[in-house]
PDB file of C-alpha atoms in Angstrom:
ATOM      1  CA  MET A  11      65.043 -14.630 -91.862  1.00  0.00           C
ATOM      2  CA  GLN A  12      62.403 -17.537 -91.103  1.00  0.00           C
ATOM      3  CA  PRO A  13      60.331 -18.735 -94.309  1.00  0.00           C
ATOM      4  CA  ARG A  14      56.287 -17.484 -94.104  1.00  0.00           C
ATOM      5  CA  LEU A  15      54.242 -20.300 -92.955  1.00  0.00           C
ATOM      6  CA  PRO A  16      51.398 -21.917 -94.942  1.00  0.00           C
ATOM      7  CA  GLN A  17      48.021 -19.460 -94.907  1.00  0.00           C
ATOM      8  CA  SER A  18      46.415 -22.670 -93.150  1.00  0.00           C
ATOM      9  CA  ASP A  19      48.932 -23.358 -90.531  1.00  0.00           C
ATOM     10  CA  ARG A  20      48.806 -19.544 -89.631  1.00  0.00           C
ATOM     11  CA  ILE A  21      45.105 -19.384 -89.224  1.00  0.00           C
ATOM     12  CA  ALA A  22      45.143 -22.806 -87.126  1.00  0.00           C
ATOM     13  CA  GLY A  23      47.757 -20.852 -85.017  1.00  0.00           C
ATOM     14  CA  ALA A  24      45.480 -17.866 -84.810  1.00  0.00           C
ATOM     15  CA  LEU A  25      42.424 -19.984 -83.887  1.00  0.00           C
ATOM     16  CA  THR A  26      44.431 -22.316 -81.203  1.00  0.00           C
ATOM     17  CA  LEU A  27      45.343 -19.032 -79.442  1.00  0.00           C
ATOM     18  CA  ALA A  28      41.513 -18.131 -79.438  1.00  0.00           C
ATOM     19  CA  ILE A  29      40.823 -21.163 -78.072  1.00  0.00           C
ATOM     20  CA  HIS A  30      43.411 -21.173 -75.398  1.00  0.00           C
ATOM     21  CA  GLN A  31      42.580 -17.846 -74.518  1.00  0.00           C
ATOM     22  CA  ARG A  32      38.534 -18.685 -74.086  1.00  0.00           C
ATOM     23  CA  ARG A  33      37.617 -15.965 -77.077  1.00  0.00           C
ATOM     24  CA  LEU A  34      36.453 -19.219 -78.807  1.00  0.00           C
ATOM     25  CA  GLU A  35      35.015 -21.493 -76.097  1.00  0.00           C
ATOM     26  CA  PRO A  36      34.094 -24.976 -75.829  1.00  0.00           C
ATOM     27  CA  GLY A  37      30.948 -25.796 -78.078  1.00  0.00           C
ATOM     28  CA  THR A  38      31.365 -22.890 -80.127  1.00  0.00           C
ATOM     29  CA  LYS A  39      30.565 -23.673 -84.482  1.00  0.00           C
ATOM     30  CA  LEU A  40      33.568 -23.236 -86.456  1.00  0.00           C
ATOM     31  CA  GLY A  41      31.591 -22.253 -90.030  1.00  0.00           C
ATOM     32  CA  GLU A  42      33.934 -22.072 -93.026  1.00  0.00           C
ATOM     33  CA  ASP A  43      31.904 -19.282 -94.807  1.00  0.00           C
ATOM     34  CA  GLU A  44      32.388 -17.150 -91.912  1.00  0.00           C
ATOM     35  CA  LEU A  45      35.669 -17.770 -91.116  1.00  0.00           C
ATOM     36  CA  ALA A  46      37.074 -17.624 -94.724  1.00  0.00           C
ATOM     37  CA  GLU A  47      35.431 -13.513 -94.503  1.00  0.00           C
ATOM     38  CA  ILE A  48      37.194 -12.967 -91.203  1.00  0.00           C
ATOM     39  CA  TYR A  49      40.491 -14.108 -92.298  1.00  0.00           C
ATOM     40  CA  GLY A  50      40.094 -12.990 -96.049  1.00  0.00           C
ATOM     41  CA  VAL A  51      40.975 -16.654 -97.453  1.00  0.00           C
ATOM     42  CA  SER A  52      39.274 -19.212 -99.570  1.00  0.00           C
ATOM     43  CA  ARG A  53      37.126 -22.126 -97.840  1.00  0.00           C
ATOM     44  CA  THR A  54      39.775 -24.995 -98.713  1.00  0.00           C
ATOM     45  CA  ILE A  55      42.191 -23.201 -96.877  1.00  0.00           C
ATOM     46  CA  ILE A  56      40.283 -23.045 -93.936  1.00  0.00           C
ATOM     47  CA  ARG A  57      39.185 -26.459 -94.426  1.00  0.00           C
ATOM     48  CA  ALA A  58      43.215 -27.373 -94.073  1.00  0.00           C
ATOM     49  CA  ALA A  59      43.556 -25.551 -90.883  1.00  0.00           C
ATOM     50  CA  LEU A  60      40.423 -26.844 -89.105  1.00  0.00           C
ATOM     51  CA  GLN A  61      41.573 -30.562 -90.213  1.00  0.00           C
ATOM     52  CA  SER A  62      44.999 -29.949 -87.975  1.00  0.00           C
ATOM     53  CA  LEU A  63      43.036 -28.312 -85.345  1.00  0.00           C
ATOM     54  CA  ALA A  64      40.924 -32.090 -85.781  1.00  0.00           C
ATOM     55  CA  HIS A  65      44.624 -33.765 -85.743  1.00  0.00           C
ATOM     56  CA  HIS A  66      45.166 -31.839 -82.451  1.00  0.00           C
ATOM     57  CA  GLN A  67      41.859 -32.630 -80.836  1.00  0.00           C
ATOM     58  CA  LEU A  68      41.023 -29.196 -80.633  1.00  0.00           C
ATOM     59  CA  VAL A  69      38.407 -29.109 -82.760  1.00  0.00           C
ATOM     60  CA  GLU A  70      35.793 -31.719 -83.607  1.00  0.00           C
ATOM     61  CA  ILE A  71      34.225 -32.397 -87.310  1.00  0.00           C
ATOM     62  CA  ARG A  72      31.285 -33.723 -87.208  1.00  0.00           C
ATOM     63  CA  ARG A  73      29.376 -35.483 -90.368  1.00  0.00           C
ATOM     64  CA  ASN A  74      26.892 -33.047 -92.316  1.00  0.00           C
ATOM     65  CA  ARG A  75      27.116 -30.413 -89.061  1.00  0.00           C
ATOM     66  CA  GLY A  76      30.387 -28.913 -89.752  1.00  0.00           C
ATOM     67  CA  ALA A  77      33.243 -28.125 -87.264  1.00  0.00           C
ATOM     68  CA  PHE A  78      33.213 -27.227 -83.931  1.00  0.00           C
ATOM     69  CA  VAL A  79      35.471 -26.148 -80.887  1.00  0.00           C
ATOM     70  CA  ALA A  80      36.170 -29.763 -78.785  1.00  0.00           C
ATOM     71  CA  GLN A  81      33.885 -30.047 -75.852  1.00  0.00           C
ATOM     72  CA  PRO A  82      35.594 -32.149 -73.679  1.00  0.00           C
ATOM     73  CA  SER A  83      33.382 -34.453 -71.311  1.00  0.00           C
ATOM     74  CA  THR A  84      33.347 -34.899 -67.155  1.00  0.00           C
ATOM     75  CA  ARG A  85      34.788 -38.327 -67.925  1.00  0.00           C
ATOM     76  CA  GLU A  86      37.596 -36.877 -70.476  1.00  0.00           C
ATOM     77  CA  ALA A  87      38.801 -33.935 -67.787  1.00  0.00           C
ATOM     78  CA  HIS A  88      39.199 -36.528 -65.184  1.00  0.00           C
ATOM     79  CA  GLU A  89      41.084 -39.004 -67.458  1.00  0.00           C
ATOM     80  CA  VAL A  90      43.594 -36.222 -68.803  1.00  0.00           C
ATOM     81  CA  PHE A  91      44.061 -34.816 -65.399  1.00  0.00           C
ATOM     82  CA  GLU A  92      45.196 -37.864 -64.020  1.00  0.00           C
ATOM     83  CA  ALA A  93      47.280 -38.705 -67.499  1.00  0.00           C
ATOM     84  CA  ARG A  94      49.458 -35.540 -66.394  1.00  0.00           C
ATOM     85  CA  ALA A  95      49.470 -36.764 -63.260  1.00  0.00           C
ATOM     86  CA  LEU A  96      51.257 -39.658 -64.030  1.00  0.00           C
ATOM     87  CA  LEU A  97      53.402 -38.043 -66.501  1.00  0.00           C
ATOM     88  CA  GLU A  98      54.554 -35.084 -66.397  1.00  0.00           C
ATOM     89  CA  PRO A  99      56.051 -35.587 -62.284  1.00  0.00           C
ATOM     90  CA  PHE A 100      58.664 -38.231 -64.125  1.00  0.00           C
ATOM     91  CA  MET A 101      59.326 -35.556 -66.873  1.00  0.00           C
ATOM     92  CA  ALA A 102      59.679 -32.800 -63.987  1.00  0.00           C
ATOM     93  CA  ARG A 103      62.478 -35.193 -62.549  1.00  0.00           C
ATOM     94  CA  ARG A 104      64.303 -35.651 -66.125  1.00  0.00           C
ATOM     95  CA  ALA A 105      63.877 -31.967 -66.745  1.00  0.00           C
ATOM     96  CA  ALA A 106      65.989 -31.412 -63.074  1.00  0.00           C
ATOM     97  CA  LEU A 107      68.845 -33.610 -64.207  1.00  0.00           C
ATOM     98  CA  ARG A 108      69.064 -31.936 -68.170  1.00  0.00           C
ATOM     99  CA  ILE A 109      67.971 -27.920 -67.729  1.00  0.00           C
ATOM    100  CA  THR A 110      70.579 -25.467 -68.373  1.00  0.00           C
ATOM    101  CA  ASP A 111      71.159 -21.759 -68.160  1.00  0.00           C
ATOM    102  CA  ALA A 112      69.193 -20.987 -71.713  1.00  0.00           C
ATOM    103  CA  HIS A 113      66.296 -23.298 -70.157  1.00  0.00           C
ATOM    104  CA  LEU A 114      65.885 -21.780 -67.024  1.00  0.00           C
ATOM    105  CA  ALA A 115      66.038 -17.973 -68.854  1.00  0.00           C
ATOM    106  CA  THR A 116      62.998 -19.590 -70.833  1.00  0.00           C
ATOM    107  CA  LEU A 117      61.021 -20.704 -68.063  1.00  0.00           C
ATOM    108  CA  GLU A 118      61.623 -17.250 -66.322  1.00  0.00           C
ATOM    109  CA  ARG A 119      60.186 -15.076 -69.086  1.00  0.00           C
ATOM    110  CA  HIS A 120      56.864 -17.760 -69.418  1.00  0.00           C
ATOM    111  CA  ILE A 121      56.183 -17.284 -65.437  1.00  0.00           C
ATOM    112  CA  HIS A 122      56.911 -13.464 -65.707  1.00  0.00           C
ATOM    113  CA  GLU A 123      54.585 -12.990 -68.893  1.00  0.00           C
ATOM    114  CA  GLU A 124      51.732 -15.583 -66.857  1.00  0.00           C
ATOM    115  CA  HIS A 125      52.062 -13.318 -64.028  1.00  0.00           C
ATOM    116  CA  ALA A 126      51.521 -10.054 -65.945  1.00  0.00           C
ATOM    117  CA  ALA A 127      48.693 -11.622 -68.169  1.00  0.00           C
ATOM    118  CA  LEU A 128      47.274 -12.239 -64.750  1.00  0.00           C
ATOM    119  CA  ALA A 129      47.576  -8.889 -63.404  1.00  0.00           C
ATOM    120  CA  ASP A 130      46.195  -7.696 -65.967  1.00  0.00           C
ATOM    121  CA  GLY A 131      42.991  -9.864 -65.681  1.00  0.00           C
ATOM    122  CA  ASP A 132      43.964 -11.944 -69.008  1.00  0.00           C
ATOM    123  CA  HIS A 133      43.274 -15.228 -67.772  1.00  0.00           C
ATOM    124  CA  GLY A 134      43.028 -16.912 -71.220  1.00  0.00           C
ATOM    125  CA  LYS A 135      46.525 -15.616 -71.965  1.00  0.00           C
ATOM    126  CA  ALA A 136      47.915 -16.472 -68.674  1.00  0.00           C
ATOM    127  CA  LEU A 137      46.086 -19.837 -69.088  1.00  0.00           C
ATOM    128  CA  HIS A 138      48.035 -20.754 -72.401  1.00  0.00           C
ATOM    129  CA  LEU A 139      51.374 -19.177 -71.357  1.00  0.00           C
ATOM    130  CA  SER A 140      51.018 -21.907 -67.927  1.00  0.00           C
ATOM    131  CA  GLY A 141      50.357 -24.475 -70.665  1.00  0.00           C
ATOM    132  CA  GLN A 142      53.263 -23.461 -72.556  1.00  0.00           C
ATOM    133  CA  PHE A 143      55.649 -23.504 -69.440  1.00  0.00           C
ATOM    134  CA  HIS A 144      54.303 -27.118 -68.480  1.00  0.00           C
ATOM    135  CA  ILE A 145      55.185 -28.454 -72.709  1.00  0.00           C
ATOM    136  CA  GLU A 146      58.523 -26.785 -72.170  1.00  0.00           C
ATOM    137  CA  ILE A 147      59.452 -28.819 -68.984  1.00  0.00           C
ATOM    138  CA  ALA A 148      58.346 -31.722 -71.203  1.00  0.00           C
ATOM    139  CA  ARG A 149      60.877 -30.710 -73.735  1.00  0.00           C
ATOM    140  CA  ILE A 150      64.076 -29.905 -71.606  1.00  0.00           C
ATOM    141  CA  ALA A 151      63.407 -33.653 -70.389  1.00  0.00           C
ATOM    142  CA  ASP A 152      64.280 -35.059 -73.312  1.00  0.00           C
ATOM    143  CA  HIS A 153      62.097 -37.824 -74.177  1.00  0.00           C
ATOM    144  CA  GLY A 154      60.046 -37.122 -77.375  1.00  0.00           C
ATOM    145  CA  THR A 155      57.344 -39.543 -77.112  1.00  0.00           C
ATOM    146  CA  ILE A 156      56.484 -38.495 -73.709  1.00  0.00           C
ATOM    147  CA  ALA A 157      56.188 -35.043 -73.996  1.00  0.00           C
ATOM    148  CA  ASP A 158      54.518 -35.840 -77.660  1.00  0.00           C
ATOM    149  CA  VAL A 159      51.726 -36.795 -75.277  1.00  0.00           C
ATOM    150  CA  ILE A 160      52.140 -34.241 -72.577  1.00  0.00           C
ATOM    151  CA  THR A 161      51.793 -31.613 -75.262  1.00  0.00           C
ATOM    152  CA  ALA A 162      48.187 -33.270 -76.219  1.00  0.00           C
ATOM    153  CA  LEU A 163      47.021 -33.496 -73.017  1.00  0.00           C
ATOM    154  CA  ILE A 164      48.002 -29.792 -72.323  1.00  0.00           C
ATOM    155  CA  ALA A 165      46.043 -28.617 -75.462  1.00  0.00           C
ATOM    156  CA  ARG A 166      43.317 -30.954 -73.803  1.00  0.00           C
ATOM    157  CA  SER A 167      43.498 -29.155 -70.384  1.00  0.00           C
ATOM    158  CA  SER A 168      42.949 -25.730 -72.072  1.00  0.00           C
ATOM    159  CA  LEU A 169      39.711 -26.635 -72.984  1.00  0.00           C
ATOM    160  CA  ILE A 170      38.640 -28.246 -69.600  1.00  0.00           C
ATOM    161  CA  ILE A 171      40.047 -25.629 -67.453  1.00  0.00           C
ATOM    162  CA  ALA A 172      38.256 -23.261 -70.098  1.00  0.00           C
ATOM    163  CA  LEU A 173      34.941 -25.317 -70.032  1.00  0.00           C
ATOM    164  CA  TYR A 174      35.125 -26.185 -66.125  1.00  0.00           C
ATOM    165  CA  TRP A 175      37.235 -23.672 -63.823  1.00  0.00           C
ATOM    166  CA  ARG A 176      35.333 -22.204 -61.148  1.00  0.00           C
ATOM    167  CA  ARG A 177      37.815 -19.764 -60.122  1.00  0.00           C
ATOM    168  CA  GLU A 178      41.237 -18.256 -60.929  1.00  0.00           C
ATOM    169  CA  SER A 179      43.164 -20.668 -58.815  1.00  0.00           C
ATOM    170  CA  ALA A 180      41.870 -23.125 -61.564  1.00  0.00           C
ATOM    171  CA  LEU A 181      44.787 -21.907 -63.280  1.00  0.00           C
ATOM    172  CA  CYS A 182      48.154 -22.084 -61.765  1.00  0.00           C
ATOM    173  CA  GLU A 183      48.914 -20.901 -58.422  1.00  0.00           C
ATOM    174  CA  LYS A 184      50.528 -17.653 -58.436  1.00  0.00           C
ATOM    175  CA  HIS A 185      53.869 -19.298 -56.636  1.00  0.00           C
ATOM    176  CA  ALA A 186      53.649 -22.856 -57.914  1.00  0.00           C
ATOM    177  CA  HIS A 187      55.817 -22.298 -61.300  1.00  0.00           C
ATOM    178  CA  HIS A 188      58.239 -20.207 -59.125  1.00  0.00           C
ATOM    179  CA  ALA A 189      58.753 -23.071 -56.444  1.00  0.00           C
ATOM    180  CA  LEU A 190      59.048 -25.336 -59.366  1.00  0.00           C
ATOM    181  CA  LEU A 191      61.294 -23.492 -61.210  1.00  0.00           C
ATOM    182  CA  ASP A 192      63.762 -23.139 -58.001  1.00  0.00           C
ATOM    183  CA  ALA A 193      63.630 -27.062 -57.957  1.00  0.00           C
ATOM    184  CA  LEU A 194      64.397 -27.426 -61.276  1.00  0.00           C
ATOM    185  CA  GLU A 195      67.605 -24.861 -60.962  1.00  0.00           C
ATOM    186  CA  LYS A 196      69.134 -27.041 -57.707  1.00  0.00           C
ATOM    187  CA  GLY A 197      69.354 -30.010 -60.006  1.00  0.00           C
ATOM    188  CA  ASP A 198      66.501 -31.621 -57.236  1.00  0.00           C
ATOM    189  CA  GLY A 199      65.006 -34.126 -59.479  1.00  0.00           C
ATOM    190  CA  PRO A 200      62.950 -35.467 -56.571  1.00  0.00           C
ATOM    191  CA  ARG A 201      61.605 -32.603 -55.208  1.00  0.00           C
ATOM    192  CA  ALA A 202      60.770 -31.569 -58.641  1.00  0.00           C
ATOM    193  CA  GLU A 203      58.896 -34.264 -58.757  1.00  0.00           C
ATOM    194  CA  GLU A 204      56.940 -33.793 -55.754  1.00  0.00           C
ATOM    195  CA  LEU A 205      56.012 -30.432 -56.750  1.00  0.00           C
ATOM    196  CA  MET A 206      54.544 -31.180 -60.125  1.00  0.00           C
ATOM    197  CA  LYS A 207      52.732 -34.193 -58.658  1.00  0.00           C
ATOM    198  CA  SER A 208      51.193 -32.025 -55.786  1.00  0.00           C
ATOM    199  CA  HIS A 209      50.231 -29.279 -58.391  1.00  0.00           C
ATOM    200  CA  LEU A 210      48.635 -30.989 -61.145  1.00  0.00           C
ATOM    201  CA  VAL A 211      46.632 -32.650 -58.503  1.00  0.00           C
ATOM    202  CA  ASP A 212      45.734 -29.078 -56.734  1.00  0.00           C
ATOM    203  CA  LEU A 213      44.951 -27.993 -60.193  1.00  0.00           C
ATOM    204  CA  HIS A 214      42.715 -31.226 -61.049  1.00  0.00           C
ATOM    205  CA  SER A 215      40.922 -30.140 -57.854  1.00  0.00           C
ATOM    206  CA  GLN A 216      40.065 -26.725 -58.409  1.00  0.00           C
ATOM    207  CA  LEU A 217      37.898 -28.161 -61.554  1.00  0.00           C
ATOM    208  CA  ASP A 218      34.299 -27.676 -61.577  1.00  0.00           C
ATOM    209  CA  LEU A 219      33.005 -30.705 -63.565  1.00  0.00           C
ATOM    210  CA  ARG A 220      29.422 -29.874 -64.467  1.00  0.00           C
ATOM    211  CA  ASP A 221      28.683 -29.387 -67.596  1.00  0.00           C
ATOM    212  CA  ARG A 222      28.548 -25.761 -68.980  1.00  0.00           C
ATOM    213  CA  GLN A 223      26.300 -24.036 -72.034  1.00  0.00           C
ATOM    214  CA  ALA A 224      28.701 -22.666 -75.370  1.00  0.00           C
ATOM    215  CA  SER A 225      29.128 -19.296 -75.450  1.00  0.00           C
ATOM    216  CA  SER A 226      26.399 -17.050 -78.013  1.00  0.00           C
ATOM    217  CA  ARG A 227      28.874 -15.043 -78.934  1.00  0.00           C
ATOM    218  CA  SER A 228      29.500 -14.630 -83.083  1.00  0.00           C
ATOM    219  CA  LEU A 229      32.928 -16.012 -84.775  1.00  0.00           C
ATOM    220  CA  LYS A 230      33.307 -12.230 -85.755  1.00  0.00           C
ATOM    221  CA  GLU A 231      33.211 -11.090 -81.835  1.00  0.00           C
ATOM    222  CA  ALA A 232      35.404 -14.180 -80.589  1.00  0.00           C
ATOM    223  CA  LEU A 233      38.105 -13.303 -82.989  1.00  0.00           C
ATOM    224  CA  ALA A 234      37.838  -9.572 -83.124  1.00  0.00           C
ATOM    225  CA  PRO A 235      41.645  -8.044 -83.063  1.00  0.00           C
TER     226      PRO A 235
END
């Protein structure tokens, strides 16, 4: 049996998922009192959860104003996708040389769940799963330093896509991950590298990089089960 996570970690995880699924949109204020009431915990626990999210750049804590879901600028949006296009193709090539049957099964499961979410119209969930697919490839590549950077970049990417996407194809194209998985399964590093690069360039090009207004929904509405 796995040990129970501390309450602050569980709340941080729930808020992270809500951000990735677009239930909490960029710029949303995260009031400590309201979150404490929603989750039935103390403000101290909420504060610890928000500090954890701030560490991962999902939340901005502004002096005398409180915590807000991070709202990346258009410049940062460009920079994040440029950085991903530099790092992830290299990691895809490495992953093709190290992938195992267990790794393939994990990636296939991600694709299946992502497509099921798209079929159900749950684009937020599909976005979260798409990011996890890319993180898993970085882990398979077995380069911890770059994998950590990519994980942080993908967390920012989820916010950027939530803020700036202009149509469903701003999510990973339906067959893009299948093609990438096929190259990985064949151990074709150069092909995996090429596919990953074109995939990220395409994803970047589908963003409408103009300012967006924060949602007017309350936290209780956004975090309702």
